[in-house]
Amino acid sequence: MAIPKISQLQKIIERHFAAGPAAIGDEAALTAFLSLRTAIENGEVRAAEPDASAPTRWRVNAWVKQGILLGFRLGVLHEFAAGELNFVDKKTYPVRRFTANDGVRLVPGGSSVRAGAYVARGVVCMPPMYINAGAWVDEGTMVDSHALVGSCAQIGKHVHLSAAAQIGGVLEPVNASPVVIEDDVLVGGNCGVYEGAIVRKGAVLAAGTILTRGTPVYDLVRGEVLRATDDLPLMIPENAVVVPGSRAVTKGKGQEWGLSVYAPVIVKYRDDKTNLSTTLEELLR
Ligand SMILES: CC(C)(COP(=O)(O)OP(=O)(O)OC[C@H]1O[C@@H](n2cnc3c(N)ncnc32)[C@H](O)[C@@H]1OP(=O)(O)O)[C@@H](O)C(=O)NCCC(=O)NCCS
């Protein structure tokens, strides 16, 4: 079976995706998917990419997401063995293998990177952590213990995903934008970023901050409330420092009972003190 060129891959993937269940058992569909998987791992194509002309400054490549979904459709359950250990998963998504030449340090202890994820040189993966298919993790990023990089999530350069940070996956619908964490962001311990939220360059999420489509973010510095709209995801501005806060419920029983609900708050924009607080332990890298 001829291996398709990258320039032709989009049309081929779109065709096999549109074929629905008829693609199952079609060798050409599997070859196309495997070419896409390799192209993603090599950083040649990605589920979403920077695009200055797009309203969010990110363009979703729906066909790449279609290809990733195609991989699930085509994958039969398959046994994978590693020494005494054995696993059963979709044959199309085995564990990625690295050599010293890849320049990725993968410390043993329950971490895995699924095939179809791009992991750049200089990335450090502390156990246990998981990077799902379609994700992009750029140079110099630290993926700390218990961190999750969900499917198609786009993680920039020199990002610190702290312990137990959860970056949600967005596979469907195929045109939905994935979660994006831009360059030099610190995602503190136990944070959760979900449903296509975009965290701009240099922002800091203090430990325990949760962002979803439905979470309004209160910017004390600029006096604005940031929300997702029908067309745009929640976007955290460049260099914002977001901490987990709360706001009073001002109506009904909630007010009567003196309740408050969770509210992320931008308390400041990155300054020298923030830079000091977020300095990474270079020696550990
Ligand atoms: C956000 C963070 C980086 C601090 O940044 P900073 O620029 O040094 O912040 P400052 O100390 O100047 O604080 C600014 C304001 O935010 C408040 N604040 C800071 N961190 C906060 C937090 N985590 N929760 C709530 N409020 C916080 C401060 O009290 C201060 O408010 P005030 O002026 O009313 O007292 C730090 O709190 C943090 O969360 N670091 C990440 C820790 C982590 O997860 N490490 C992972 C290791 S694996």
PDB file of N, CA, C and O in Angstrom, residues 23 29 52 59 103 131 184 212 266-267 273 280:
ATOM      1  N   ALA A  23     -15.073   2.212   6.577  1.00  0.00           N
ATOM      2  CA  ALA A  23     -13.598   2.296   6.581  1.00  0.00           C
ATOM      3  C   ALA A  23     -12.965   1.137   7.361  1.00  0.00           C
ATOM      4  O   ALA A  23     -11.789   0.815   7.156  1.00  0.00           O
ATOM      5  N   ALA A  29      -7.374   2.949   4.445  1.00  0.00           N
ATOM      6  CA  ALA A  29      -7.744   3.838   5.555  1.00  0.00           C
ATOM      7  C   ALA A  29      -6.727   3.697   6.684  1.00  0.00           C
ATOM      8  O   ALA A  29      -6.283   4.701   7.270  1.00  0.00           O
ATOM      9  N   ALA A  52      -2.627  34.063  13.280  1.00  0.00           N
ATOM     10  CA  ALA A  52      -2.866  35.434  13.722  1.00  0.00           C
ATOM     11  C   ALA A  52      -4.205  35.966  13.208  1.00  0.00           C
ATOM     12  O   ALA A  52      -4.791  36.874  13.803  1.00  0.00           O
ATOM     13  N   ARG A  59      -6.042  28.226  14.910  1.00  0.00           N
ATOM     14  CA  ARG A  59      -6.883  27.592  13.896  1.00  0.00           C
ATOM     15  C   ARG A  59      -6.959  26.101  14.179  1.00  0.00           C
ATOM     16  O   ARG A  59      -5.943  25.464  14.436  1.00  0.00           O
ATOM     17  N   GLY A 103      15.802  13.075  22.616  1.00  0.00           N
ATOM     18  CA  GLY A 103      16.032  14.178  23.545  1.00  0.00           C
ATOM     19  C   GLY A 103      14.880  14.395  24.515  1.00  0.00           C
ATOM     20  O   GLY A 103      14.728  15.469  25.098  1.00  0.00           O
ATOM     21  N   ILE A 131       0.011  11.550  28.259  1.00  0.00           N
ATOM     22  CA  ILE A 131      -0.206  12.466  27.126  1.00  0.00           C
ATOM     23  C   ILE A 131      -1.021  11.704  26.085  1.00  0.00           C
ATOM     24  O   ILE A 131      -0.596  10.645  25.605  1.00  0.00           O
ATOM     25  N   ASP A 184       5.452  29.601  28.007  1.00  0.00           N
ATOM     26  CA  ASP A 184       5.874  30.202  29.284  1.00  0.00           C
ATOM     27  C   ASP A 184       4.762  30.332  30.325  1.00  0.00           C
ATOM     28  O   ASP A 184       4.832  31.189  31.209  1.00  0.00           O
ATOM     29  N   THR A 212     -13.341  26.405  32.933  1.00  0.00           N
ATOM     30  CA  THR A 212     -14.192  25.684  31.981  1.00  0.00           C
ATOM     31  C   THR A 212     -14.919  26.726  31.142  1.00  0.00           C
ATOM     32  O   THR A 212     -14.824  27.932  31.428  1.00  0.00           O
ATOM     33  N   ILE A 266      -8.285  37.294  38.539  1.00  0.00           N
ATOM     34  CA  ILE A 266      -6.973  37.807  38.099  1.00  0.00           C
ATOM     35  C   ILE A 266      -6.585  38.881  39.100  1.00  0.00           C
ATOM     36  O   ILE A 266      -7.208  39.946  39.164  1.00  0.00           O
ATOM     37  N   VAL A 267      -5.574  38.575  39.929  1.00  0.00           N
ATOM     38  CA  VAL A 267      -5.212  39.516  40.988  1.00  0.00           C
ATOM     39  C   VAL A 267      -4.162  40.512  40.520  1.00  0.00           C
ATOM     40  O   VAL A 267      -4.006  41.584  41.107  1.00  0.00           O
ATOM     41  N   LYS A 273       8.081  39.759  41.060  1.00  0.00           N
ATOM     42  CA  LYS A 273       7.817  38.831  42.167  1.00  0.00           C
ATOM     43  C   LYS A 273       7.246  37.518  41.624  1.00  0.00           C
ATOM     44  O   LYS A 273       7.619  36.435  42.067  1.00  0.00           O
ATOM     45  N   LEU A 280      11.771  28.067  37.561  1.00  0.00           N
ATOM     46  CA  LEU A 280      11.811  26.604  37.511  1.00  0.00           C
ATOM     47  C   LEU A 280      13.144  26.086  38.024  1.00  0.00           C
ATOM     48  O   LEU A 280      14.168  26.755  37.952  1.00  0.00           O
TER      49      LEU A 280
END
